[in-house]
Short mmCIF file of C-alpha atoms and ligand atoms in Angstrom, two decimals:
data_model
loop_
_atom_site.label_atom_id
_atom_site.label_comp_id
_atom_site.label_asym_id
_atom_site.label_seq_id
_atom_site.Cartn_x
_atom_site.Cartn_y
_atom_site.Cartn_z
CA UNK A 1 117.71 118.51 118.23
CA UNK A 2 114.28 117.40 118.07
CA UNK A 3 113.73 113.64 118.44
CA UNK A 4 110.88 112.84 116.52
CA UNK A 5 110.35 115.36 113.38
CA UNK A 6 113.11 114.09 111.36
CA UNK A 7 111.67 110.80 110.32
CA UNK A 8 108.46 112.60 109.09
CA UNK A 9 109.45 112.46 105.43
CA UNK A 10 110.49 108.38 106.09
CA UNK A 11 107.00 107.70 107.93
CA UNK A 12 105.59 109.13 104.96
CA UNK A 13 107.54 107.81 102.90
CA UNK A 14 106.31 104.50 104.43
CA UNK A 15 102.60 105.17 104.67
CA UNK A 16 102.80 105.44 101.16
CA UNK A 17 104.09 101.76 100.65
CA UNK A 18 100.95 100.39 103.13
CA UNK A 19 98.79 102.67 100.84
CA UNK A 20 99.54 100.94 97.72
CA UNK A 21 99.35 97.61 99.08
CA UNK A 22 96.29 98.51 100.66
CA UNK A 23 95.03 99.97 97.31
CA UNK A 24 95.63 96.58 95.46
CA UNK A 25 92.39 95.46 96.74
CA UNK A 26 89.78 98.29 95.93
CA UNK A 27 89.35 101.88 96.72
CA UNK A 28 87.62 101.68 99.69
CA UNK A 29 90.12 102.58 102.04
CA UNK A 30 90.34 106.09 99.84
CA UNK A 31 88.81 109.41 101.67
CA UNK A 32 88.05 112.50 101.06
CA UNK A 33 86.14 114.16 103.08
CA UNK A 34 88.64 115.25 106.23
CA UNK A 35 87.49 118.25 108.15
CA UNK A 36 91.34 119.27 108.45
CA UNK A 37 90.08 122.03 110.98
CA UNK A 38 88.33 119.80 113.06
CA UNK A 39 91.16 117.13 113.06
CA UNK A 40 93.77 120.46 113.56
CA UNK A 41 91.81 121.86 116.37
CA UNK A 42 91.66 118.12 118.08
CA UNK A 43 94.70 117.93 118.07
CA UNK A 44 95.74 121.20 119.04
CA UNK A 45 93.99 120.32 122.39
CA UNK A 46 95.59 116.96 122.76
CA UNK A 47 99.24 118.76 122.76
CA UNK A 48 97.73 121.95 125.36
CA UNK A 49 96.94 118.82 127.42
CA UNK A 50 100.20 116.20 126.88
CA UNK A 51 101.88 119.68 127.72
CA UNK A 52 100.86 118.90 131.41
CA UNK A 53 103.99 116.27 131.27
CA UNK A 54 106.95 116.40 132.91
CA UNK A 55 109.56 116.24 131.02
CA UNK A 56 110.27 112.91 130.62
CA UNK A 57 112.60 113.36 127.42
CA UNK A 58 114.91 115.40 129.22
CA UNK A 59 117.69 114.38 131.15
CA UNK A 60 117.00 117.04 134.10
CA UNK A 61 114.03 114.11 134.26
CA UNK A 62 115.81 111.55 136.49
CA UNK A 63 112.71 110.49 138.68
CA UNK A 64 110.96 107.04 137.65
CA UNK A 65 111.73 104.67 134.72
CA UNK A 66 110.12 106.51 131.79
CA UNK A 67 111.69 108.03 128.48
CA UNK A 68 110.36 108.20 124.94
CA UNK A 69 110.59 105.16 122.74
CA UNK A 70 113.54 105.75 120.01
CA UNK A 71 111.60 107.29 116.95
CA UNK A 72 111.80 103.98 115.11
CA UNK A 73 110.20 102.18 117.44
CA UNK A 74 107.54 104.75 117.25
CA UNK A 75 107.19 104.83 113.17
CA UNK A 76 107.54 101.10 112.99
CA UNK A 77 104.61 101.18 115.91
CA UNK A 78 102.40 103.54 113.87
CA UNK A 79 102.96 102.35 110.58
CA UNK A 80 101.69 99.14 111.71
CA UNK A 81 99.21 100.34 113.79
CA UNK A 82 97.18 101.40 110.20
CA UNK A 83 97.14 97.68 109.42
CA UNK A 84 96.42 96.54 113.27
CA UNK A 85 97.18 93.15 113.71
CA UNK A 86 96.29 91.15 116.32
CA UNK A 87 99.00 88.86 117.80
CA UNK A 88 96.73 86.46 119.74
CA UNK A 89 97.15 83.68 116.89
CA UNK A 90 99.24 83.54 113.59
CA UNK A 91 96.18 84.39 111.63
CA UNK A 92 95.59 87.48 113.45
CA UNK A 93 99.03 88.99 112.12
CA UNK A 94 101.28 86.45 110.01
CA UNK A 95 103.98 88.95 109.58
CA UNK A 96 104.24 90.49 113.37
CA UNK A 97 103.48 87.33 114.48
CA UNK A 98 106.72 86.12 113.01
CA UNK A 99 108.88 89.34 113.96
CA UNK A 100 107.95 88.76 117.56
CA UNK A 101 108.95 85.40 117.44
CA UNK A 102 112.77 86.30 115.62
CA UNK A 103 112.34 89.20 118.52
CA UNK A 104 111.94 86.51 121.36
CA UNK A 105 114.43 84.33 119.84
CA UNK A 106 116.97 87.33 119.80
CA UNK A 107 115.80 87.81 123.83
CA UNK A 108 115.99 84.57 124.48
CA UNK A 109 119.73 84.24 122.96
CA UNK A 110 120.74 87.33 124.78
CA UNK A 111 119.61 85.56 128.31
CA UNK A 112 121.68 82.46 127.15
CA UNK A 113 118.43 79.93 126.47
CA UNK A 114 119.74 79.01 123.24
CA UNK A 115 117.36 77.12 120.79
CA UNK A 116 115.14 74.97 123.25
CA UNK A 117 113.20 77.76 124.97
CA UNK A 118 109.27 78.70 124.69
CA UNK A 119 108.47 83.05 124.91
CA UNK A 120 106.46 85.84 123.47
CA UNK A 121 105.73 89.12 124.14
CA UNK A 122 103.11 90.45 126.47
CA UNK A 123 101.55 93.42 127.28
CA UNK A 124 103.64 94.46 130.18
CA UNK A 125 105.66 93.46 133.04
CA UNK A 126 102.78 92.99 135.40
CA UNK A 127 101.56 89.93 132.86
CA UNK A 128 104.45 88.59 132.03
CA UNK A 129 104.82 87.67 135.63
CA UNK A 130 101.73 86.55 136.26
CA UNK A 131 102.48 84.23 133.64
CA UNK A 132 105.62 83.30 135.44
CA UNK A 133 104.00 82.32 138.72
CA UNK A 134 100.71 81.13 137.18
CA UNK A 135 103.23 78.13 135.45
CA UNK A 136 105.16 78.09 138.61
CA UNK A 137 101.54 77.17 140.35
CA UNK A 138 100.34 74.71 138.42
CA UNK A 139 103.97 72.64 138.92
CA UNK A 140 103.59 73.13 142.28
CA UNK A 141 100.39 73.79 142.96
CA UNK A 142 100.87 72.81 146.85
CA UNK A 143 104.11 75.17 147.44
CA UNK A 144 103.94 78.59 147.87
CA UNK A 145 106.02 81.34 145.69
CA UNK A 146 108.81 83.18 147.42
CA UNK A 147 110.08 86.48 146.93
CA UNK A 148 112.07 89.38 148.91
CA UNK A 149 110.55 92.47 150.22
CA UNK A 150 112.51 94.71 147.53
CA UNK A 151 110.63 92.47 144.55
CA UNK A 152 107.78 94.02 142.81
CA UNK A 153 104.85 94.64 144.86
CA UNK A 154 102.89 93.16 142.00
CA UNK A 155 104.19 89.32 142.94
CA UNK A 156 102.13 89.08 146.40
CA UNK A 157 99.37 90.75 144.37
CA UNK A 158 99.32 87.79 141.83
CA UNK A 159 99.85 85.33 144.41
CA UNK A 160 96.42 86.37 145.49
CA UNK A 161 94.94 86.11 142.27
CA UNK A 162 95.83 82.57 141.49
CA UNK A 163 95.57 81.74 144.90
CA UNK A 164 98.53 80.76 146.16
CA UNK A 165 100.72 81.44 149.24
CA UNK A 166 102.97 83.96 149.22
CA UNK A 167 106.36 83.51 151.20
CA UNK A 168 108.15 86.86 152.34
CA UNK A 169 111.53 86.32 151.93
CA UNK A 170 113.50 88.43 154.95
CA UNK A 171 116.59 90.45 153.58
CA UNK A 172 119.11 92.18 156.24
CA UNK A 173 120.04 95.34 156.75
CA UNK A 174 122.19 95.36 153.72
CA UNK A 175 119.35 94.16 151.89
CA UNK A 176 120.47 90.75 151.10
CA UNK A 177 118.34 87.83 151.43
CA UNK A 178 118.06 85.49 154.55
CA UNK A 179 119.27 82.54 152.82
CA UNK A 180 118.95 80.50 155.83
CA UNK A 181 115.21 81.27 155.49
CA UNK A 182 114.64 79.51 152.10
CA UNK A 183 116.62 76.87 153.47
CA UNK A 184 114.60 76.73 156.46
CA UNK A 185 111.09 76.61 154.28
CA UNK A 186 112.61 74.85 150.97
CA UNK A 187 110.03 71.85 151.27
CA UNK A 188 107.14 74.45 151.35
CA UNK A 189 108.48 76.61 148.85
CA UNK A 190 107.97 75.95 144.82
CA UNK A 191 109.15 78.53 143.11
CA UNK A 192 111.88 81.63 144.36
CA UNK A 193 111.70 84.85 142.51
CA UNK A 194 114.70 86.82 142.27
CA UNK A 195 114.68 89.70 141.15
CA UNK A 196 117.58 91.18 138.67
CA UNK A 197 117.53 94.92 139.07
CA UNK A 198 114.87 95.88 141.78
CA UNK A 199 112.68 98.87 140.85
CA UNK A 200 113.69 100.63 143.73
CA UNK A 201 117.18 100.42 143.76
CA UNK A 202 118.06 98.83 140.84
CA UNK A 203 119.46 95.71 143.48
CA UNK A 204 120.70 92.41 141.86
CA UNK A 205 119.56 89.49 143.68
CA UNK A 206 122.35 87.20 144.78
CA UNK A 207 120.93 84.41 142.15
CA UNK A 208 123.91 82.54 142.20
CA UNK A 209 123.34 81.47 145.82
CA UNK A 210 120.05 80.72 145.28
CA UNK A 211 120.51 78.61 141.98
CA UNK A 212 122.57 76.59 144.40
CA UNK A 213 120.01 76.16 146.85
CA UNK A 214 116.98 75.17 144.11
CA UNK A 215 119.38 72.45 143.12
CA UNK A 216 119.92 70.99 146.28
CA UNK A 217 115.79 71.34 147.30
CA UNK A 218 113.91 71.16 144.03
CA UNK A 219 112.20 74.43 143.92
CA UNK A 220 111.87 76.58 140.72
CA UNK A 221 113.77 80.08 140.02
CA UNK A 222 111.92 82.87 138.33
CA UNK A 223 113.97 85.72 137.36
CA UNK A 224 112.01 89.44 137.84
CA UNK A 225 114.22 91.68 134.95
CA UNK A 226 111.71 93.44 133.91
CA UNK A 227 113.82 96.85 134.39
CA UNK A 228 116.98 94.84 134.45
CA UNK A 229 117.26 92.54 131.59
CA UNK A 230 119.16 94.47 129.24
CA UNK A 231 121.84 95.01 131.26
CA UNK A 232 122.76 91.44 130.25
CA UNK A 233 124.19 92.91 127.31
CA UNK A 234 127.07 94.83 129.47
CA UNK A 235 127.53 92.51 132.19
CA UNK A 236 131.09 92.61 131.77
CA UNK A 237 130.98 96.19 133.09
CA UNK A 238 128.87 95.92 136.12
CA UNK A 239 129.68 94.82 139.71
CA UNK A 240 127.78 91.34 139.76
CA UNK A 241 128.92 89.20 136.99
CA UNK A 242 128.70 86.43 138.82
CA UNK A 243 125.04 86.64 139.18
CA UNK A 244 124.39 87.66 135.48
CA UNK A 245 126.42 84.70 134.49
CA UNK A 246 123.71 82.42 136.29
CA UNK A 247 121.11 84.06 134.39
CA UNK A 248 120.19 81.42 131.90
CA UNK A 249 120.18 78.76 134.91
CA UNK A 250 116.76 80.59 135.46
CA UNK A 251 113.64 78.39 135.05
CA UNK A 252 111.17 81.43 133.57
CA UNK A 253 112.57 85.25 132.98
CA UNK A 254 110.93 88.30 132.37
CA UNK A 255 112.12 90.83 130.40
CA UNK A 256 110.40 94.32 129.76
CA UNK A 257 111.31 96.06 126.26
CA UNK A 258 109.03 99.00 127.29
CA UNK A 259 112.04 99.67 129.75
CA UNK A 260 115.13 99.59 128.67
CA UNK A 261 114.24 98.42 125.20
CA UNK A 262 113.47 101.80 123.62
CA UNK A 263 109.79 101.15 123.22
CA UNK A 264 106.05 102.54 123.57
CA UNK A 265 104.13 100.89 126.77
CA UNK A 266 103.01 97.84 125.67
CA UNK A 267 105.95 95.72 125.74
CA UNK A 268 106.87 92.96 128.12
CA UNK A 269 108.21 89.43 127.77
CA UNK A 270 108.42 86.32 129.24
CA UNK A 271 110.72 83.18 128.79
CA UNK A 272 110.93 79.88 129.85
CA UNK A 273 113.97 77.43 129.52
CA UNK A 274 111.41 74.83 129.24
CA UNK A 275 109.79 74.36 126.23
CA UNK A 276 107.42 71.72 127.58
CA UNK A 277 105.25 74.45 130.05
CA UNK A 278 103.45 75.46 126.67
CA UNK A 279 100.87 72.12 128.13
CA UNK A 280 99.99 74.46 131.24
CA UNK A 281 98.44 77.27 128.97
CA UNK A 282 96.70 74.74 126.82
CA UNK A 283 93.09 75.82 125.76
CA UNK A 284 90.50 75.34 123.27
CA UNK A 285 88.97 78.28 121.96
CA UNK A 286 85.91 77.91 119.56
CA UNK A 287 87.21 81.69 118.36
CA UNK A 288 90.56 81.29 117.12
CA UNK A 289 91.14 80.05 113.39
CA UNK A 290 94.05 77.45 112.32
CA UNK A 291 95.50 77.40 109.21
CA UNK A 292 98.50 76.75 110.38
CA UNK A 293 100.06 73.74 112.40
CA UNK A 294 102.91 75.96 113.31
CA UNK A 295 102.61 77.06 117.08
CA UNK A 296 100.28 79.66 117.92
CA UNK A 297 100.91 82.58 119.83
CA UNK A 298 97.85 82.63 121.41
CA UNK A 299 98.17 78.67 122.62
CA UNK A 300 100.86 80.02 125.15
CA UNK A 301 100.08 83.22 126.22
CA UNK A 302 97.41 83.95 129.02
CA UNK A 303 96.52 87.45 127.42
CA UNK A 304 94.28 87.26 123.96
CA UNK A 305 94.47 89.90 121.81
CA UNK A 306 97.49 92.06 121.87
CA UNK A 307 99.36 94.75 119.27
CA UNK A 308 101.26 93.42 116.60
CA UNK A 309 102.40 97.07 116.20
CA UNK A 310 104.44 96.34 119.44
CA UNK A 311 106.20 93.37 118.03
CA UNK A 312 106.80 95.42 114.78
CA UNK A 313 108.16 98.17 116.82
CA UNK A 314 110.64 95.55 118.75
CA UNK A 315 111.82 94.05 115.59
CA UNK A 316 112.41 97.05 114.10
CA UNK A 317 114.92 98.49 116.88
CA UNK A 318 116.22 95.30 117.02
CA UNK A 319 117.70 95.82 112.91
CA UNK A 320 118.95 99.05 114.20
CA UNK A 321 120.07 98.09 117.42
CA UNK A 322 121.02 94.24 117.93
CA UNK A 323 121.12 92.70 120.79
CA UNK A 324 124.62 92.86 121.58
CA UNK A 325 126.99 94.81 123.93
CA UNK A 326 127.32 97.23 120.75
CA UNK A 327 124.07 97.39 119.51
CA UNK A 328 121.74 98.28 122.56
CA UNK A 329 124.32 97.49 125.26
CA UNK A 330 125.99 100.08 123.97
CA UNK A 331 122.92 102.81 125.09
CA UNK A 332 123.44 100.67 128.27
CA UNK A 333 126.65 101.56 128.57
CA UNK A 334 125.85 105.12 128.44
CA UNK A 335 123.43 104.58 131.51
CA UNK A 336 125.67 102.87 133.81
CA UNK A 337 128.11 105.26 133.25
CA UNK A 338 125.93 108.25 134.11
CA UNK A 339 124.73 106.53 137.53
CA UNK A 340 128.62 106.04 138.50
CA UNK A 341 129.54 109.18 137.63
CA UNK A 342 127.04 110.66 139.71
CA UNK A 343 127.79 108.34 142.94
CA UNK A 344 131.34 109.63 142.42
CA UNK A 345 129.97 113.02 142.61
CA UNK A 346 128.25 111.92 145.74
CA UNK A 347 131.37 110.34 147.22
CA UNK A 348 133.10 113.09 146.88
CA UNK A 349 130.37 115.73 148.05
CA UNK A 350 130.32 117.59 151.33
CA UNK A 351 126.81 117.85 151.31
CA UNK A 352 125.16 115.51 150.14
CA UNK A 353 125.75 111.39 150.74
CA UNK A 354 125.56 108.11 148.72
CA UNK A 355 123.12 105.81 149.98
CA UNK A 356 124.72 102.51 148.14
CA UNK A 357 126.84 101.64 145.75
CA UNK A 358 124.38 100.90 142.57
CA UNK A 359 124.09 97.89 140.93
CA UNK A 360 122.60 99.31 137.56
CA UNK A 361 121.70 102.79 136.88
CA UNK A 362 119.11 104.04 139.36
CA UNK A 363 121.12 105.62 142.70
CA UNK A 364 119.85 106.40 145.70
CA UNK A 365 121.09 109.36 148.29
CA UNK A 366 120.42 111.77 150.70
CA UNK A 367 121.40 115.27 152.05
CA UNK A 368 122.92 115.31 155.29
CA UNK A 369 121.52 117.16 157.86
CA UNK A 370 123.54 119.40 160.86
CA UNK A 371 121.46 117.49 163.37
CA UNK A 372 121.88 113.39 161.83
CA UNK A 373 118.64 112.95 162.61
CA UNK A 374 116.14 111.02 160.43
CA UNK A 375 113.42 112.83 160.46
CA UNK A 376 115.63 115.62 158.93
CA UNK A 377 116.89 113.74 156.04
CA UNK A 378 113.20 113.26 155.35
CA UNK A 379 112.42 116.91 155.58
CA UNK A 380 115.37 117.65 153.31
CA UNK A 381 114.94 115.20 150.53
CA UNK A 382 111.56 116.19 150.07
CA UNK A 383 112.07 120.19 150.08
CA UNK A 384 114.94 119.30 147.31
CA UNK A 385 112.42 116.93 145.39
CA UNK A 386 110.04 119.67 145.52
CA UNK A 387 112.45 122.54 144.20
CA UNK A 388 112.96 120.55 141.75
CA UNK A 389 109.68 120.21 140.51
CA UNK A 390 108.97 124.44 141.26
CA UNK A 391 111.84 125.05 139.17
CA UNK A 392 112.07 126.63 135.60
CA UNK A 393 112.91 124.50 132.85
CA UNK A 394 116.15 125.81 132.41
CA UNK A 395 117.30 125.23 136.49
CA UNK A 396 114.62 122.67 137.15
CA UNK A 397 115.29 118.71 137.67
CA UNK A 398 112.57 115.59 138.77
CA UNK A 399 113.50 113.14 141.24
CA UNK A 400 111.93 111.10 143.15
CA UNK A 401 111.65 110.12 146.52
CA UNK A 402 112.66 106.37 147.89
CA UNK A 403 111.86 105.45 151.60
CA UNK A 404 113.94 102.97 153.84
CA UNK A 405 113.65 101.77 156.69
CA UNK A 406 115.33 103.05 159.97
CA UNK A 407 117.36 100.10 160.43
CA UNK A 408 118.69 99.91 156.71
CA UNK A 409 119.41 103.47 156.63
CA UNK A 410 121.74 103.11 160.36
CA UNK A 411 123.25 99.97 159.48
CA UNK A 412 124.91 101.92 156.73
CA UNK A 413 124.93 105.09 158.19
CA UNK A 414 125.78 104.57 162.38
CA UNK A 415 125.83 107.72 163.51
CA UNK A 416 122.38 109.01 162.35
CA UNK A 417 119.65 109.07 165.48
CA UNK A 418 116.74 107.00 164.52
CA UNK A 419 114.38 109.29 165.60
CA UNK A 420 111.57 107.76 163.20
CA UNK A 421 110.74 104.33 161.80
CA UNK A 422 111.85 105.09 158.03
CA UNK A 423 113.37 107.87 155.95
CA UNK A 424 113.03 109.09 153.02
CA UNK A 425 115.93 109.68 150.43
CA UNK A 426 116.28 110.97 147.17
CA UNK A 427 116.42 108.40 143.99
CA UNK A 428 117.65 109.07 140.72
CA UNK A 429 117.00 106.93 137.64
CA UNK A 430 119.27 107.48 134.65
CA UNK A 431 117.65 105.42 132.07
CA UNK A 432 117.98 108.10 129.20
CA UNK A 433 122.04 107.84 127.06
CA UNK A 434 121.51 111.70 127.28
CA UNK A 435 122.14 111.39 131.28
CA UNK A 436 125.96 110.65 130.68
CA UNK A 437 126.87 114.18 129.48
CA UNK A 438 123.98 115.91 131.73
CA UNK A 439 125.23 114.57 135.46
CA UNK A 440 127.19 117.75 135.94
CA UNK A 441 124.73 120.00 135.20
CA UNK A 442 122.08 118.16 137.27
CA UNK A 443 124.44 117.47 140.21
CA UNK A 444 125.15 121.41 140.39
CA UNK A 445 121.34 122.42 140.40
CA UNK A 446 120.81 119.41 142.79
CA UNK A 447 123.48 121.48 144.91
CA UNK A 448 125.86 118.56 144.84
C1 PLP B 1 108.49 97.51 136.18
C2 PLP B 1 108.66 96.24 136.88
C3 PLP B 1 107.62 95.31 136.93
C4 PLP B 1 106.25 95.60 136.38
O1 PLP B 1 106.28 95.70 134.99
P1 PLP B 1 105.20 96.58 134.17
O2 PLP B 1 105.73 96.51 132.79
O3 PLP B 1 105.22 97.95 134.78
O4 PLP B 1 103.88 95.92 134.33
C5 PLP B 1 107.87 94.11 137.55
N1 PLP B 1 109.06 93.84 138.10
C6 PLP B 1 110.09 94.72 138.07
C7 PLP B 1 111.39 94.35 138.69
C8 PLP B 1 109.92 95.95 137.46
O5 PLP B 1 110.93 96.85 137.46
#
């Protein structure tokens, strides 16, 4: 049952291996002298402490978008980490330097880039973006970036680091965008994020409709997947295929592995269907060393140093799990299903009610009150969020809480009073392959 102990005797197995290499040189990476108490005691602290988690390994977790790496990733992450190498430049890491790039290439396939495409790993989501919009700037450095409410509050942000406007794209009540808007501003806009799995809802982005629009007016698409970007991989099983189709029509993506991709933090990516960009991050550092006239990882990336124990980790999940509707997809699968399940439970509940339909595998929904009055969903969704928490293990559950606005929540729900200006629902993310057999035990101490 447990996750992690079984590969002990491989990771040692493993450490061994490094050791010898390591030894090949001289003795001095050979010790003696551990105070094994000391280290013990340490470390008995650290777990009284990481015992302050929730669960986030469980599936009675179903609150935000975190779950433990698979173990691989983990030993491949660790077992690397002894070595440390530094991804920045080739030099700093040959070998990770080289997994990340078969890793990108394998991303960069699964989007539908092909062979002409430029990527790497980052550090996060966050970055990889900022990369994004940073190239999106200096093509247009005049035009502003667009994006919808529901896209990562992290895109105005960086528009106000690189100092440049940021366009709010309205969205109806059914949260889809005002395309008449970009329409309306397309010779002030330069670049259109769309994002492919929003982290609230999990939303996909009509990107077909607005691939048609940036090739009518000229203005870049930059597609946010950063929680989404796996789901590539199952496409044919979700409801917007048309919009996943478009996916490689998408000037940059970014795609976080530290998501869906079974790994430690530490792990986002960005990609660009145009090679050529690499001349925006251009740079001359008197620091970094060339020995090689292959490109340098570190010549198109905005971040310097960063863990070649993350790229390790990636490549090694990707041997166990491709990047294919049976390899990782097929954890993806698992996901999906658990989220529709549970709406169905919802559908068919007396109590409790379905917000939307979802579009991946994070659902949103509410209890309904006697009264159908806002302010009481509110009330409700946080005393069940909150029993949730108080709960024993055993009959416990984490959710989290989502608010919408009042005219959202009516448009889809008439005959609730708006008797405040938002509400607050209940929002499940089912992230975890363990979720699929667990939904009927969480819907029942949910009270669905
Ligand atoms: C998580 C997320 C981000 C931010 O990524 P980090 O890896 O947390 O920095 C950006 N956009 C979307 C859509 C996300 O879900």
């Amino acid at each position: 049952m447990n996750r992690f102990t079984p590969y002990l005797p491989a990771l040692e197995k493993a450490l061994r291996k490094i050791d010898s290499w390591r030894s090949q040189f001289d003795s001095s990476d050979e010790v003696s002298d551990i105070d094994s108490d000391q280290i013990d005691s340490i470390l008995n602290n650290l777990c009284d402490r990481l015992n302050g988690n929730y669960p986030f390994h469980h599936p009675s977790y179903a609150g935000q978008m975190l779950k433990p790496p698979h173990p691989l990733a983990w030993l491949a992450y660790s077992l690397t980490a002894t070595i440390n190498p530094n991804n920045h430049a080739l030099d700093g890491g040959p070998p990770s330097s080289e997994m990340e790039k078969e890793a990108v290439q394998e991303l960069a396939k699964m989007v539908g880039y092909g062979d002409t495409y430029l990527g790497h790993l980052t550090s996060g989501g966050t970055i990889a973006n900022l990369e994004a919009l940073f190239v999106a700037r200096e093509i247009h450095p005049d035009k502003s970036i667009a994006a919808t409410a529901n896209a990562h509050y992290t895109h105005r942000r960086m528009c106000r680091v690189l100092n440049t406007e940021f366009l709010e794209i309205p969205v109806d009540e059914q949260d889809n965008p005002d395309l008449n808007f970009i329409k309306d501003h397309a010779d002030q806009i330069g670049t259109v994020v769309v994002t492919m799995g929003t982290t609230g809802l999990g939303v996909v982005e009509p990107l077909s409709e607005i691939i048609e629009l940036a090739h009518k007016h000229g203005f870049r698409i930059h597609a946010d997947a950063a929680y989404g970007g796996f789901f590539s991989l199952i496409k044919n099983n979700l409801p917007k295929l048309k919009q996943w189709k478009q996916l490689s029509q998408a000037d940059s993506i970014v795609i976080d592995p530290h998501k869906h991709g079974l790994q430690p933090y530490g792990c986002g990516s960005i990609l660009y269907k145009d090679p050529a960009v690499g001349k925006y991050y251009k740079h001359d550092s008197p620091y970094t060393y060339f020995t090689s006239d292959d490109l340098h990882l570190g010549e198109i990336s905005l971040e310097c140093s960063r863990a070649g124990a993350s790229a390790a980790a990636f490549w090694a999940t990707l041997q166990l799990l491709p990047l294919s509707e049976n390899g990782l997809g097929s954890i993806l699968k698992k996901t999906r299903s658990a989220a529709v399940t549970f709406s169905d439970l919802l559908t068919d509940s007396k109590q409790f009610e379905l917000y939307q339909q979802p579009d991946l595998d994070i659902v949103g929904y509410f209890k309904k009150p006697d009264g159908k009055k806002l302010t009481d969903v509110s009330r409700l969704s946080h005393e069940i969020f909150e029993h949730g928490m108080k709960a024993k293990p055993d009959s416990g559950y984490h959710l989290s809480l989502f608010k919408v606005s009042a005219d959202h929540f009516t448009t889809r729900f008439p005959d609730y009073k708006a008797d405040s200006e938002s509400v607050t629902i209940l929002r499940s993310v089912f992230m975890k392959e363990e979720h699929e057999s667990f939904i009927p035990v969480l819907a029942e101490r949910i009270g669905i």
